[in-house]
Structures are given as C-alpha cells and as structure tokens.
mmCIF file of C-alpha atoms in Angstrom:
data_model
loop_
_atom_site.group_PDB
_atom_site.id
_atom_site.type_symbol
_atom_site.label_atom_id
_atom_site.label_comp_id
_atom_site.label_asym_id
_atom_site.label_seq_id
_atom_site.Cartn_x
_atom_site.Cartn_y
_atom_site.Cartn_z
ATOM 1 C CA MET C 1 0.000 0.000 0.000
ATOM 2 C CA ARG C 2 1.380 3.447 -1.014
ATOM 3 C CA LYS C 3 1.926 6.034 1.665
ATOM 4 C CA PHE C 4 -0.029 9.373 1.478
ATOM 5 C CA ASN C 5 2.223 12.525 1.682
ATOM 6 C CA ILE C 6 0.211 15.497 2.962
ATOM 7 C CA ARG C 7 3.134 17.955 2.348
ATOM 8 C CA LYS C 8 3.065 17.402 -1.425
ATOM 9 C CA VAL C 9 -0.675 18.022 -1.487
ATOM 10 C CA LEU C 10 -0.266 21.372 0.306
ATOM 11 C CA ASP C 11 2.572 22.422 -1.996
ATOM 12 C CA GLY C 12 0.384 21.694 -5.010
ATOM 13 C CA LEU C 13 -2.487 23.738 -3.666
ATOM 14 C CA THR C 14 -0.167 26.719 -2.954
ATOM 15 C CA ALA C 15 1.320 26.604 -6.464
ATOM 16 C CA SER C 16 -2.075 26.444 -8.133
ATOM 17 C CA SER C 17 -3.480 29.354 -6.104
ATOM 18 C CA SER C 18 -0.452 31.571 -6.854
ATOM 19 C CA SER C 19 -0.661 30.847 -10.588
ATOM 20 C CA ALA C 20 -4.390 31.615 -10.541
ATOM 21 C CA SER C 21 -3.779 34.971 -8.832
ATOM 22 C CA GLN C 22 -1.090 35.871 -11.383
ATOM 23 C CA GLN C 23 -3.447 35.120 -14.251
ATOM 24 C CA GLN C 24 -6.124 37.283 -12.635
ATOM 25 C CA GLN C 25 -3.703 40.215 -12.252
ATOM 26 C CA GLN C 26 -2.595 39.884 -15.860
ATOM 27 C CA GLN C 27 -6.204 40.006 -17.001
ATOM 28 C CA GLN C 28 -6.895 43.144 -14.936
ATOM 29 C CA HIS C 29 -3.622 44.858 -15.882
ATOM 30 C CA PRO C 30 -2.314 43.669 -19.276
ATOM 31 C CA PRO C 31 1.473 44.170 -19.752
ATOM 32 C CA GLY C 32 0.953 46.912 -22.357
ATOM 33 C CA ASN C 33 -1.311 49.058 -20.091
ATOM 34 C CA ARG C 34 0.607 49.077 -16.842
ATOM 35 C CA GLU C 35 0.017 52.146 -14.697
ATOM 36 C CA PRO C 36 3.142 54.270 -13.973
ATOM 37 C CA GLU C 37 4.764 53.688 -10.653
ATOM 38 C CA ILE C 38 4.023 56.364 -8.013
ATOM 39 C CA GLN C 39 7.063 58.009 -6.469
ATOM 40 C CA GLU C 40 6.612 57.931 -2.762
ATOM 41 C CA THR C 41 9.531 60.261 -1.947
ATOM 42 C CA LEU C 42 9.009 64.027 -2.668
ATOM 43 C CA GLN C 43 12.062 65.998 -3.728
ATOM 44 C CA SER C 44 12.937 69.721 -3.972
ATOM 45 C CA GLU C 45 12.266 69.857 -7.723
ATOM 46 C CA HIS C 46 8.655 68.919 -7.043
ATOM 47 C CA PHE C 47 8.058 72.306 -5.355
ATOM 48 C CA GLN C 48 8.172 75.907 -6.628
ATOM 49 C CA LEU C 49 7.658 79.218 -4.823
ATOM 50 C CA CYS C 50 5.582 81.880 -6.540
ATOM 51 C CA LYS C 51 3.947 85.136 -5.452
ATOM 52 C CA THR C 52 0.177 84.859 -5.719
ATOM 53 C CA VAL C 53 -0.960 88.131 -4.118
ATOM 54 C CA ARG C 54 0.378 91.477 -2.812
ATOM 55 C CA HIS C 55 -1.475 92.810 0.178
ATOM 56 C CA GLY C 56 -1.232 96.003 2.190
ATOM 57 C CA PHE C 57 1.089 98.993 1.976
ATOM 58 C CA PRO C 58 4.339 98.430 0.017
ATOM 59 C CA TYR C 59 7.304 97.192 2.018
ATOM 60 C CA GLN C 60 10.147 99.671 2.686
ATOM 61 C CA PRO C 61 8.541 102.736 1.027
ATOM 62 C CA SER C 62 11.036 105.445 0.085
ATOM 63 C CA ALA C 63 9.145 107.888 -2.201
ATOM 64 C CA LEU C 64 5.582 109.106 -2.668
ATOM 65 C CA ALA C 65 3.715 111.145 -5.286
ATOM 66 C CA PHE C 66 0.067 112.010 -5.981
ATOM 67 C CA ASP C 67 -1.763 113.205 -9.081
ATOM 68 C CA PRO C 68 -4.640 115.345 -7.722
ATOM 69 C CA VAL C 69 -6.490 115.400 -11.062
ATOM 70 C CA GLN C 70 -6.469 111.722 -11.979
ATOM 71 C CA LYS C 71 -6.319 110.805 -8.277
ATOM 72 C CA ILE C 72 -3.473 108.300 -8.608
ATOM 73 C CA LEU C 73 -1.073 107.554 -5.762
ATOM 74 C CA ALA C 74 2.418 106.281 -6.596
ATOM 75 C CA VAL C 75 4.676 104.639 -4.001
ATOM 76 C CA GLY C 76 8.318 103.736 -4.637
ATOM 77 C CA THR C 77 10.327 101.371 -2.455
ATOM 78 C CA GLN C 78 13.940 100.729 -1.498
ATOM 79 C CA THR C 79 13.975 97.628 -3.702
ATOM 80 C CA GLY C 80 13.026 99.536 -6.873
ATOM 81 C CA ALA C 81 9.359 98.537 -6.848
ATOM 82 C CA LEU C 82 6.623 100.932 -7.962
ATOM 83 C CA ARG C 83 3.008 100.600 -6.808
ATOM 84 C CA LEU C 84 0.177 102.617 -8.332
ATOM 85 C CA PHE C 85 -3.162 103.008 -6.554
ATOM 86 C CA GLY C 86 -6.296 104.472 -8.154
ATOM 87 C CA ARG C 87 -9.931 104.107 -7.205
ATOM 88 C CA PRO C 88 -10.897 101.122 -4.988
ATOM 89 C CA GLY C 89 -9.858 97.885 -6.693
ATOM 90 C CA VAL C 90 -7.486 99.608 -9.126
ATOM 91 C CA GLU C 91 -3.853 98.780 -8.430
ATOM 92 C CA CYS C 92 -0.723 98.153 -10.491
ATOM 93 C CA TYR C 93 2.750 96.850 -9.695
ATOM 94 C CA CYS C 94 5.934 97.667 -11.634
ATOM 95 C CA GLN C 95 9.600 96.974 -11.020
ATOM 96 C CA HIS C 96 12.738 98.823 -12.093
ATOM 97 C CA ASP C 97 15.135 96.364 -13.699
ATOM 98 C CA ASN C 98 18.221 97.317 -11.694
ATOM 99 C CA GLY C 99 16.466 97.153 -8.323
ATOM 100 C CA ALA C 100 17.934 100.459 -7.063
ATOM 101 C CA ALA C 101 15.994 102.380 -4.428
ATOM 102 C CA VAL C 102 13.456 104.966 -5.579
ATOM 103 C CA ILE C 103 14.437 108.298 -4.023
ATOM 104 C CA GLN C 104 11.783 110.540 -5.613
ATOM 105 C CA LEU C 105 8.667 110.448 -7.813
ATOM 106 C CA GLN C 106 7.156 113.271 -9.880
ATOM 107 C CA PHE C 107 3.823 113.070 -11.722
ATOM 108 C CA LEU C 108 3.207 114.878 -14.972
ATOM 109 C CA ILE C 109 -0.136 116.087 -13.642
ATOM 110 C CA ASN C 110 -3.122 114.817 -15.649
ATOM 111 C CA GLU C 111 -0.888 113.517 -18.455
ATOM 112 C CA GLY C 112 -0.672 109.849 -17.506
ATOM 113 C CA ALA C 113 3.092 109.973 -17.008
ATOM 114 C CA LEU C 114 5.474 109.678 -14.069
ATOM 115 C CA VAL C 115 9.169 110.424 -13.507
ATOM 116 C CA SER C 116 11.132 108.234 -11.089
ATOM 117 C CA ALA C 117 14.574 109.076 -9.723
ATOM 118 C CA LEU C 118 16.674 106.190 -8.423
ATOM 119 C CA ALA C 119 19.603 105.895 -6.046
ATOM 120 C CA ASP C 120 21.856 104.826 -8.936
ATOM 121 C CA ASP C 121 21.449 108.348 -10.421
ATOM 122 C CA THR C 122 19.069 107.351 -13.215
ATOM 123 C CA LEU C 123 15.824 109.057 -14.208
ATOM 124 C CA HIS C 124 12.977 107.147 -15.863
ATOM 125 C CA LEU C 125 9.870 108.414 -17.632
ATOM 126 C CA TRP C 126 6.915 106.031 -17.221
ATOM 127 C CA ASN C 127 3.913 105.905 -19.553
ATOM 128 C CA LEU C 128 0.802 105.199 -17.475
ATOM 129 C CA ARG C 129 -1.721 105.541 -20.293
ATOM 130 C CA GLN C 130 -1.366 101.967 -21.479
ATOM 131 C CA LYS C 131 -2.736 98.857 -19.785
ATOM 132 C CA ARG C 132 0.667 97.872 -18.466
ATOM 133 C CA PRO C 133 2.865 100.871 -17.460
ATOM 134 C CA ALA C 134 6.228 100.908 -19.195
ATOM 135 C CA ILE C 135 9.381 103.044 -19.267
ATOM 136 C CA LEU C 136 9.532 105.355 -22.291
ATOM 137 C CA HIS C 137 12.877 107.059 -21.657
ATOM 138 C CA SER C 138 15.799 106.783 -19.257
ATOM 139 C CA LEU C 139 18.622 109.182 -18.438
ATOM 140 C CA LYS C 140 21.807 108.342 -16.522
ATOM 141 C CA PHE C 141 23.928 110.866 -14.575
ATOM 142 C CA CYS C 142 27.539 109.717 -14.552
ATOM 143 C CA ARG C 143 29.519 112.459 -12.829
ATOM 144 C CA GLU C 144 27.028 113.759 -10.267
ATOM 145 C CA ARG C 145 24.687 112.078 -7.817
ATOM 146 C CA VAL C 146 21.017 113.059 -7.993
ATOM 147 C CA THR C 147 19.593 114.391 -4.703
ATOM 148 C CA PHE C 148 16.366 116.248 -5.574
ATOM 149 C CA CYS C 149 13.980 116.730 -8.513
ATOM 150 C CA HIS C 150 11.206 119.224 -9.190
ATOM 151 C CA LEU C 151 8.715 119.395 -12.053
ATOM 152 C CA PRO C 152 6.509 122.531 -12.063
ATOM 153 C CA PHE C 153 2.834 122.159 -12.934
ATOM 154 C CA GLN C 154 2.252 121.869 -16.703
ATOM 155 C CA SER C 155 5.946 122.464 -17.400
ATOM 156 C CA LYS C 156 8.176 120.528 -19.776
ATOM 157 C CA TRP C 157 11.301 121.300 -17.728
ATOM 158 C CA LEU C 158 12.426 118.991 -14.935
ATOM 159 C CA TYR C 159 14.913 120.521 -12.476
ATOM 160 C CA VAL C 160 17.458 118.027 -11.116
ATOM 161 C CA GLY C 161 19.618 118.950 -8.123
ATOM 162 C CA THR C 162 22.828 117.087 -7.378
ATOM 163 C CA GLU C 163 25.196 116.314 -4.536
ATOM 164 C CA ARG C 164 27.688 118.832 -5.920
ATOM 165 C CA GLY C 165 25.150 121.632 -5.513
ATOM 166 C CA ASN C 166 24.437 122.105 -9.227
ATOM 167 C CA ILE C 167 21.039 122.044 -10.927
ATOM 168 C CA HIS C 168 20.551 120.513 -14.367
ATOM 169 C CA ILE C 169 17.415 120.950 -16.472
ATOM 170 C CA VAL C 170 15.857 118.039 -18.385
ATOM 171 C CA ASN C 171 13.315 118.333 -21.193
ATOM 172 C CA VAL C 172 10.638 115.767 -20.246
ATOM 173 C CA GLU C 173 9.353 115.546 -23.842
ATOM 174 C CA SER C 174 12.658 114.376 -25.334
ATOM 175 C CA PHE C 175 14.153 113.388 -21.951
ATOM 176 C CA THR C 176 17.456 115.058 -22.763
ATOM 177 C CA LEU C 177 19.585 117.568 -20.871
ATOM 178 C CA SER C 178 19.341 121.193 -21.848
ATOM 179 C CA GLY C 179 22.363 123.485 -21.926
ATOM 180 C CA TYR C 180 21.053 125.522 -18.975
ATOM 181 C CA VAL C 181 22.910 124.629 -15.739
ATOM 182 C CA ILE C 182 22.705 126.518 -12.433
ATOM 183 C CA MET C 183 26.179 126.165 -10.927
ATOM 184 C CA TRP C 184 26.485 126.243 -7.142
ATOM 185 C CA ASN C 185 29.204 128.917 -7.112
ATOM 186 C CA LYS C 186 27.043 131.254 -9.217
ATOM 187 C CA ALA C 187 24.060 130.631 -6.960
ATOM 188 C CA ILE C 188 25.711 131.430 -3.620
ATOM 189 C CA GLU C 189 28.435 133.768 -4.961
ATOM 190 C CA LEU C 190 29.980 135.617 -1.987
ATOM 191 C CA SER C 191 27.312 134.683 0.576
ATOM 192 C CA SER C 192 29.415 131.755 1.777
ATOM 193 C CA LYS C 193 33.116 130.935 1.546
ATOM 194 C CA SER C 194 32.552 127.161 1.628
ATOM 195 C CA HIS C 195 30.591 124.711 -0.482
ATOM 196 C CA PRO C 196 26.862 124.867 0.403
ATOM 197 C CA GLY C 197 26.405 121.109 0.221
ATOM 198 C CA PRO C 198 23.948 119.036 -1.821
ATOM 199 C CA VAL C 199 20.712 120.456 -3.199
ATOM 200 C CA VAL C 200 17.895 119.383 -0.854
ATOM 201 C CA HIS C 201 15.050 121.463 -2.268
ATOM 202 C CA ILE C 202 13.874 123.042 -5.521
ATOM 203 C CA SER C 203 10.523 124.754 -6.081
ATOM 204 C CA ASP C 204 9.092 127.527 -8.225
ATOM 205 C CA ASN C 205 7.309 130.534 -6.763
ATOM 206 C CA PRO C 206 3.545 129.795 -6.854
ATOM 207 C CA MET C 207 2.941 133.301 -8.245
ATOM 208 C CA ASP C 208 5.935 133.481 -10.609
ATOM 209 C CA GLU C 209 7.255 130.363 -12.342
ATOM 210 C CA GLY C 210 10.348 132.290 -13.428
ATOM 211 C CA LYS C 211 11.613 132.423 -9.817
ATOM 212 C CA LEU C 212 13.200 129.242 -8.465
ATOM 213 C CA LEU C 213 13.824 128.630 -4.765
ATOM 214 C CA ILE C 214 16.922 126.481 -4.177
ATOM 215 C CA GLY C 215 17.725 124.999 -0.762
ATOM 216 C CA PHE C 216 21.206 123.714 0.091
ATOM 217 C CA GLU C 217 21.933 121.297 2.914
ATOM 218 C CA SER C 218 24.243 123.721 4.743
ATOM 219 C CA GLY C 219 21.356 126.118 5.471
ATOM 220 C CA THR C 220 21.646 128.474 2.486
ATOM 221 C CA VAL C 221 18.577 129.249 0.365
ATOM 222 C CA VAL C 222 18.741 131.100 -2.959
ATOM 223 C CA LEU C 223 15.957 132.715 -4.988
ATOM 224 C CA TRP C 224 17.115 132.292 -8.598
ATOM 225 C CA ASP C 225 15.791 134.255 -11.569
ATOM 226 C CA LEU C 226 15.643 131.902 -14.556
ATOM 227 C CA LYS C 227 15.496 134.666 -17.160
ATOM 228 C CA SER C 228 18.347 136.844 -15.925
ATOM 229 C CA LYS C 229 20.341 133.752 -14.799
ATOM 230 C CA LYS C 230 21.305 135.242 -11.459
ATOM 231 C CA ALA C 231 20.235 135.196 -7.819
ATOM 232 C CA ASP C 232 17.766 137.801 -6.578
ATOM 233 C CA TYR C 233 18.173 137.034 -2.860
ATOM 234 C CA ARG C 234 20.196 134.726 -0.620
ATOM 235 C CA TYR C 235 19.078 133.554 2.835
ATOM 236 C CA THR C 236 21.455 132.017 5.380
ATOM 237 C CA TYR C 237 20.779 130.082 8.589
ATOM 238 C CA ASP C 238 23.205 128.287 10.895
ATOM 239 C CA GLU C 239 21.417 124.913 10.883
ATOM 240 C CA ALA C 240 21.130 122.395 8.046
ATOM 241 C CA ILE C 241 17.949 122.400 5.960
ATOM 242 C CA HIS C 242 15.733 119.339 5.535
ATOM 243 C CA SER C 243 12.640 120.795 3.868
ATOM 244 C CA VAL C 244 11.289 124.030 2.364
ATOM 245 C CA ALA C 245 7.733 125.074 1.497
ATOM 246 C CA TRP C 246 6.157 128.148 -0.101
ATOM 247 C CA HIS C 247 3.238 130.146 1.226
ATOM 248 C CA HIS C 248 0.514 130.138 -1.445
ATOM 249 C CA GLU C 249 0.858 133.907 -1.973
ATOM 250 C CA GLY C 250 4.535 133.524 -2.911
ATOM 251 C CA LYS C 251 5.691 136.222 -0.481
ATOM 252 C CA GLN C 252 6.969 133.918 2.262
ATOM 253 C CA PHE C 253 8.490 130.468 2.649
ATOM 254 C CA ILE C 254 9.262 128.206 5.590
ATOM 255 C CA CYS C 255 12.286 125.972 6.258
ATOM 256 C CA SER C 256 12.694 123.030 8.630
ATOM 257 C CA HIS C 257 16.123 122.477 10.165
ATOM 258 C CA SER C 258 18.248 119.780 11.755
ATOM 259 C CA ASP C 259 17.887 121.222 15.285
ATOM 260 C CA GLY C 260 14.076 120.996 15.207
ATOM 261 C CA THR C 261 13.485 124.668 14.392
ATOM 262 C CA LEU C 262 11.249 126.217 11.751
ATOM 263 C CA THR C 263 12.224 129.520 10.165
ATOM 264 C CA ILE C 264 9.790 131.725 8.256
ATOM 265 C CA TRP C 265 11.264 134.159 5.728
ATOM 266 C CA ASN C 266 9.922 137.127 3.821
ATOM 267 C CA VAL C 267 11.123 136.897 0.240
ATOM 268 C CA ARG C 268 12.298 140.503 0.179
ATOM 269 C CA SER C 269 13.981 140.370 3.619
ATOM 270 C CA PRO C 270 16.968 138.030 3.331
ATOM 271 C CA ALA C 271 18.880 139.354 6.351
ATOM 272 C CA LYS C 272 17.086 137.214 8.961
ATOM 273 C CA PRO C 273 13.912 135.162 9.351
ATOM 274 C CA VAL C 274 10.782 137.004 10.429
ATOM 275 C CA GLN C 275 9.978 134.181 12.831
ATOM 276 C CA THR C 276 11.823 131.228 14.375
ATOM 277 C CA ILE C 277 9.824 128.434 15.995
ATOM 278 C CA THR C 278 10.859 125.322 17.910
ATOM 279 C CA PRO C 279 7.531 123.472 18.149
ATOM 280 C CA HIS C 280 8.869 120.393 19.954
ATOM 281 C CA GLY C 281 11.678 121.969 21.960
ATOM 282 C CA LYS C 282 11.616 122.604 25.684
ATOM 283 C CA GLN C 283 10.956 126.271 26.357
ATOM 284 C CA LEU C 284 13.503 127.738 28.790
ATOM 285 C CA LYS C 285 12.958 130.628 31.171
ATOM 286 C CA ASP C 286 14.558 134.075 31.041
ATOM 287 C CA GLY C 287 13.948 134.300 27.293
ATOM 288 C CA LYS C 288 16.712 131.863 26.405
ATOM 289 C CA LYS C 289 16.729 129.911 23.161
ATOM 290 C CA PRO C 290 14.773 126.616 23.414
ATOM 291 C CA GLU C 291 16.794 123.443 23.638
ATOM 292 C CA PRO C 292 17.449 121.743 20.294
ATOM 293 C CA CYS C 293 15.513 118.571 19.510
ATOM 294 C CA LYS C 294 15.160 116.042 16.705
ATOM 295 C CA PRO C 295 15.178 117.401 13.132
ATOM 296 C CA ILE C 296 11.927 118.153 11.326
ATOM 297 C CA LEU C 297 12.245 116.248 8.062
ATOM 298 C CA LYS C 298 9.185 117.613 6.239
ATOM 299 C CA VAL C 299 7.230 120.830 6.484
ATOM 300 C CA GLU C 300 4.160 122.231 4.691
ATOM 301 C CA PHE C 301 2.952 125.840 4.713
ATOM 302 C CA LYS C 302 -0.839 125.826 5.085
ATOM 303 C CA THR C 303 -3.306 128.531 6.030
ATOM 304 C CA THR C 304 -6.361 128.288 8.270
ATOM 305 C CA ARG C 305 -8.971 130.751 9.449
ATOM 306 C CA SER C 306 -7.018 131.309 12.635
ATOM 307 C CA GLY C 307 -3.729 131.869 10.858
ATOM 308 C CA LEU C 308 -0.752 129.878 9.624
ATOM 309 C CA CYS C 309 -0.264 126.183 10.283
#
C-alpha cells in the first residue's frame, strides 16, 4: 500500500493558487497598459515658490507722489518697486530692472506719465496711459549724484539737483539735458566761503514760475531768476535744511532744520527770518533759546482761518 504525503498536497495547492492569482492580475492589468509607478519620496524639484498676491502697503517705502487730477497715488520702495493706486480695486505693480531704491517720484499732472529718480542716479519716464505701465525714456547721470527733482505744474522742464550743488534741467518731452545749468558757485556767490552742500530742495514761486527757490543742505537758500540767470536774494541760517515750502501767496516760505526749528522768511527780507519756531523743543525761562531737539524732516505751509499752520 502506497503512503499518502500530505506535504506534497499542500505544496500543489499553494502553487495552483499563486498561478491563478497571477493570471487574474494579468487580465486586470495587461502588460501593455501598466500604470506608472508612483514616487513615494518628494524631492525639492517637485516644489516651486511663486507670489500669488500682494497685500497692504508696500514694504520699505522710500518715495511718494500724488496726481490730484487723476487721483493716482504712486509709491516707490527701497527695492526699486513701484506701486500705483487708483480708485478702490485699481492697483498696479511695476519693477525697475536694476532694483535700485526709488528716491523721488514726480507726476506729470493729468498727463498719464510719471518720472522716477533712483539711487543709482538714473531718471525714468513712465507711460501710465497703457494697460501695463512701461518706461519710455531713461537718463543716466555719470559724474554727479542726484539728490532732488522738481517738475513745475504743466511744465516741460524737470529741475534736477545734485550732490555737488548744481542744478541741471531736463526736457521731459525728449528726456534730454538742456544746456542751462545753475552752478552752485554762481548761486551762492559771496554769501558763503565754503561749499553749500547738496541740493535738498527746488521749487518755483507759486505766483511766478520764473523764480526758483533752491535749498542747500548747509542752510543756504537762494531765490534764482531763470530769465536773468542770477540770484535775486540769498538767505542764510546756521542749521542744516531738511525741507522748504512756499506760502501760497509767494511772499513767504518756511524751512525746517536739523535742530528741530522752523524759520519763516519774507522773500524781500533776506537778512534774517521774520519768525523762528521750535515746536517740539523745551521752552527755557529768562527768554533763552529753546533746547534743540530732533530734526523736522518735512514741512508744509498751510493757512487756516485762525492763521498759519
């Protein structure tokens, strides 16, 4: 009588079941239609950073300008970015290619154009009339550093002050330099024996566009006549100037200084200011001069019913 081997029977059952399962898998997934293998390990190339939204006020703002007619606000930043804000929901972002800081912005009022001055001494003329703002012209200063710009209302002449104390004039239509230059030594003449420092302010008289007020960092202010190419008056103060503003009548102007004082000048009285104010300084007794405080970086000359503000 032959012996029965249970192990061989079990091995046969296992082999038949495995072959049946393989046939079933081949029927469900034929060799030609195999699904791609899924990579279980994620790597750096599977990810990418991208900016999806810009929210809030621009980071590191360095310049500001406003067009009161078209009601557009322009903000420049230290990274060369330019943000334009219009009515609610209207916003545009632009970027200067070189990434230099924006030091000043000037609108061509109601003309859909904007001038930007950068820390690398370049000027750019932006066209805002198209769907995507673009640079029309650029101008590079090679020998002098740009410190201040002024574009009078409805004027084609842009005044550019430099670190050397000179003022160059740019035609905004062709964006080229004109031959008219206001040299610092001609502006101050004998009023000071030393260099007056960089130009920190330029503005035209609100009642006479032919008169240009030039502020130098050292504290000297000059009223320049564009037609006669000479200075009408020179005003000198011991403290450095940070800001200058005209009274709307064009007969007075105000300066803010590094010691926290404000000086008000009559145009025709250059000898001394008609009033000196230290709004944040501690008032001392016995009529002594108030203690100096932090500089006033920006000043505006406004009028109210009760007087000046």
